[in-house]
Amino acid sequence: MAKKFMKILGTVLVLAGIAGFIFPFHGLLSLTMTHNVFHILTGVLALAVSGNNERSILFARFFGIVYLIVAVLGLFTRDVLGLIILEPLDTFIHFAIAILALVIGFKSVNSKSPGIQRNLH
């Protein structure tokens, strides 16, 4: 499940990053150059780990935590470290992705991957 999630998420993020350069989505989403590059880089990383279940699980956890932090910051400020601007829809999307990544990252250990459980505790 984690590998498939990383393939889908990686593809969506790379495409979203590229689309942000072509279609700025002003008013709905704030996709700055930094935001687009971040989407492309995290998408490429997700695709890079998608062939390995343990790496997919670990990346889903890490990714979920990072996106959760960004989403929480979006509740309190529009400008995150001067790098990205967050509209309410951006924050909602970041929360959704974070929750999904965390659920998949932590649920995967209980289902098929006993080896990773030993290594992570």
Tab-separated table of C-alpha atoms in Angstrom:
chain	number	residue	atom	x	y	z
A	1	MET	CA	0.000	0.000	0.000
A	2	ALA	CA	2.811	2.449	0.890
A	3	LYS	CA	4.624	1.830	-2.406
A	4	LYS	CA	1.474	2.490	-4.425
A	5	PHE	CA	0.731	5.611	-2.386
A	6	MET	CA	4.233	6.953	-3.044
A	7	LYS	CA	3.878	6.330	-6.793
A	8	ILE	CA	0.552	8.158	-6.918
A	9	LEU	CA	1.602	10.966	-4.579
A	10	GLY	CA	4.917	11.452	-6.368
A	11	THR	CA	3.244	11.664	-9.751
A	12	VAL	CA	0.604	14.116	-8.496
A	13	LEU	CA	3.180	16.343	-6.801
A	14	VAL	CA	5.483	16.485	-9.826
A	15	LEU	CA	2.526	17.319	-12.074
A	16	ALA	CA	1.222	19.908	-9.585
A	17	GLY	CA	4.647	21.530	-9.402
A	18	ILE	CA	4.918	21.721	-13.181
A	19	ALA	CA	1.329	22.978	-13.496
A	20	GLY	CA	2.083	25.697	-10.942
A	21	PHE	CA	4.698	27.130	-13.295
A	22	ILE	CA	2.321	27.026	-16.262
A	23	PHE	CA	-0.967	28.014	-14.586
A	24	PRO	CA	-0.402	30.254	-11.550
A	25	PHE	CA	-3.845	29.559	-9.948
A	26	HIS	CA	-3.892	33.071	-8.439
A	27	GLY	CA	-6.590	33.579	-5.828
A	28	LEU	CA	-7.326	29.875	-5.368
A	29	LEU	CA	-3.868	28.573	-4.508
A	30	SER	CA	-0.637	30.467	-3.942
A	31	LEU	CA	1.928	28.502	-5.873
A	32	THR	CA	5.157	30.458	-5.721
A	33	MET	CA	8.308	29.295	-7.454
A	34	THR	CA	9.590	27.873	-4.159
A	35	HIS	CA	6.288	26.084	-3.545
A	36	ASN	CA	6.367	24.558	-7.038
A	37	VAL	CA	9.985	23.443	-6.665
A	38	PHE	CA	9.151	21.902	-3.269
A	39	HIS	CA	6.276	19.949	-4.845
A	40	ILE	CA	8.515	18.710	-7.650
A	41	LEU	CA	11.354	17.711	-5.295
A	42	THR	CA	9.102	15.902	-2.830
A	43	GLY	CA	7.339	14.235	-5.761
A	44	VAL	CA	10.639	13.017	-7.202
A	45	LEU	CA	11.679	11.726	-3.761
A	46	ALA	CA	8.361	9.914	-3.386
A	47	LEU	CA	8.837	8.301	-6.793
A	48	ALA	CA	12.434	7.384	-5.892
A	49	VAL	CA	11.362	5.456	-2.772
A	50	SER	CA	8.238	3.954	-4.335
A	51	GLY	CA	10.037	0.779	-5.382
A	52	ASN	CA	10.887	-0.184	-1.801
A	53	ASN	CA	8.204	-0.851	0.819
A	54	GLU	CA	10.290	0.038	3.886
A	55	ARG	CA	11.534	3.286	2.355
A	56	SER	CA	7.995	4.119	1.240
A	57	ILE	CA	6.742	3.651	4.796
A	58	LEU	CA	9.499	5.781	6.290
A	59	PHE	CA	9.027	8.498	3.684
A	60	ALA	CA	5.253	8.485	4.204
A	61	ARG	CA	5.852	9.135	7.899
A	62	PHE	CA	8.446	11.844	7.312
A	63	PHE	CA	6.402	13.416	4.536
A	64	GLY	CA	3.259	13.325	6.676
A	65	ILE	CA	5.006	15.096	9.538
A	66	VAL	CA	6.476	17.792	7.270
A	67	TYR	CA	3.144	18.440	5.554
A	68	LEU	CA	1.354	18.476	8.912
A	69	ILE	CA	3.770	21.143	10.159
A	70	VAL	CA	3.190	23.215	7.015
A	71	ALA	CA	-0.590	22.799	7.381
A	72	VAL	CA	-0.538	23.893	11.036
A	73	LEU	CA	1.613	26.895	10.129
A	74	GLY	CA	-0.978	27.718	7.476
A	75	LEU	CA	-3.581	28.110	10.213
A	76	PHE	CA	-1.592	30.929	11.794
A	77	THR	CA	0.224	32.626	8.937
A	78	ARG	CA	-0.001	32.941	5.188
A	79	ASP	CA	3.754	33.416	4.797
A	80	VAL	CA	5.812	30.376	5.825
A	81	LEU	CA	9.430	31.380	6.451
A	82	GLY	CA	9.250	33.797	3.540
A	83	LEU	CA	9.326	30.824	1.173
A	84	ILE	CA	5.731	29.907	0.475
A	85	ILE	CA	2.394	31.684	0.728
A	86	LEU	CA	-0.536	29.586	1.921
A	87	GLU	CA	-4.145	30.188	1.019
A	88	PRO	CA	-6.883	28.356	2.975
A	89	LEU	CA	-7.185	25.773	0.185
A	90	ASP	CA	-3.420	25.124	0.350
A	91	THR	CA	-3.712	24.500	4.088
A	92	PHE	CA	-6.668	22.152	3.601
A	93	ILE	CA	-4.787	20.184	0.922
A	94	HIS	CA	-1.681	19.973	3.114
A	95	PHE	CA	-3.757	18.660	6.036
A	96	ALA	CA	-5.414	16.045	3.788
A	97	ILE	CA	-2.092	14.866	2.367
A	98	ALA	CA	-0.461	14.807	5.816
A	99	ILE	CA	-3.229	12.729	7.365
A	100	LEU	CA	-3.269	10.292	4.457
A	101	ALA	CA	0.533	9.923	4.500
A	102	LEU	CA	0.625	9.403	8.274
A	103	VAL	CA	-2.182	6.838	8.212
A	104	ILE	CA	-0.513	4.905	5.409
A	105	GLY	CA	2.930	5.235	7.008
A	106	PHE	CA	1.838	3.934	10.379
A	107	LYS	CA	-0.846	1.490	9.259
A	108	SER	CA	1.556	-0.242	6.865
A	109	VAL	CA	3.679	-1.504	9.753
A	110	ASN	CA	0.760	-3.423	11.191
A	111	SER	CA	-0.164	-5.140	7.961
A	112	LYS	CA	2.739	-6.550	5.946
A	113	SER	CA	6.038	-5.275	7.169
A	114	PRO	CA	7.195	-6.845	10.444
A	115	GLY	CA	10.851	-6.152	9.601
A	116	ILE	CA	10.414	-2.416	9.657
A	117	GLN	CA	8.691	-2.578	13.011
A	118	ARG	CA	11.823	-4.124	14.546
A	119	ASN	CA	14.074	-1.551	12.902
A	120	LEU	CA	12.052	1.500	13.925
A	121	HIS	CA	11.591	0.782	17.631
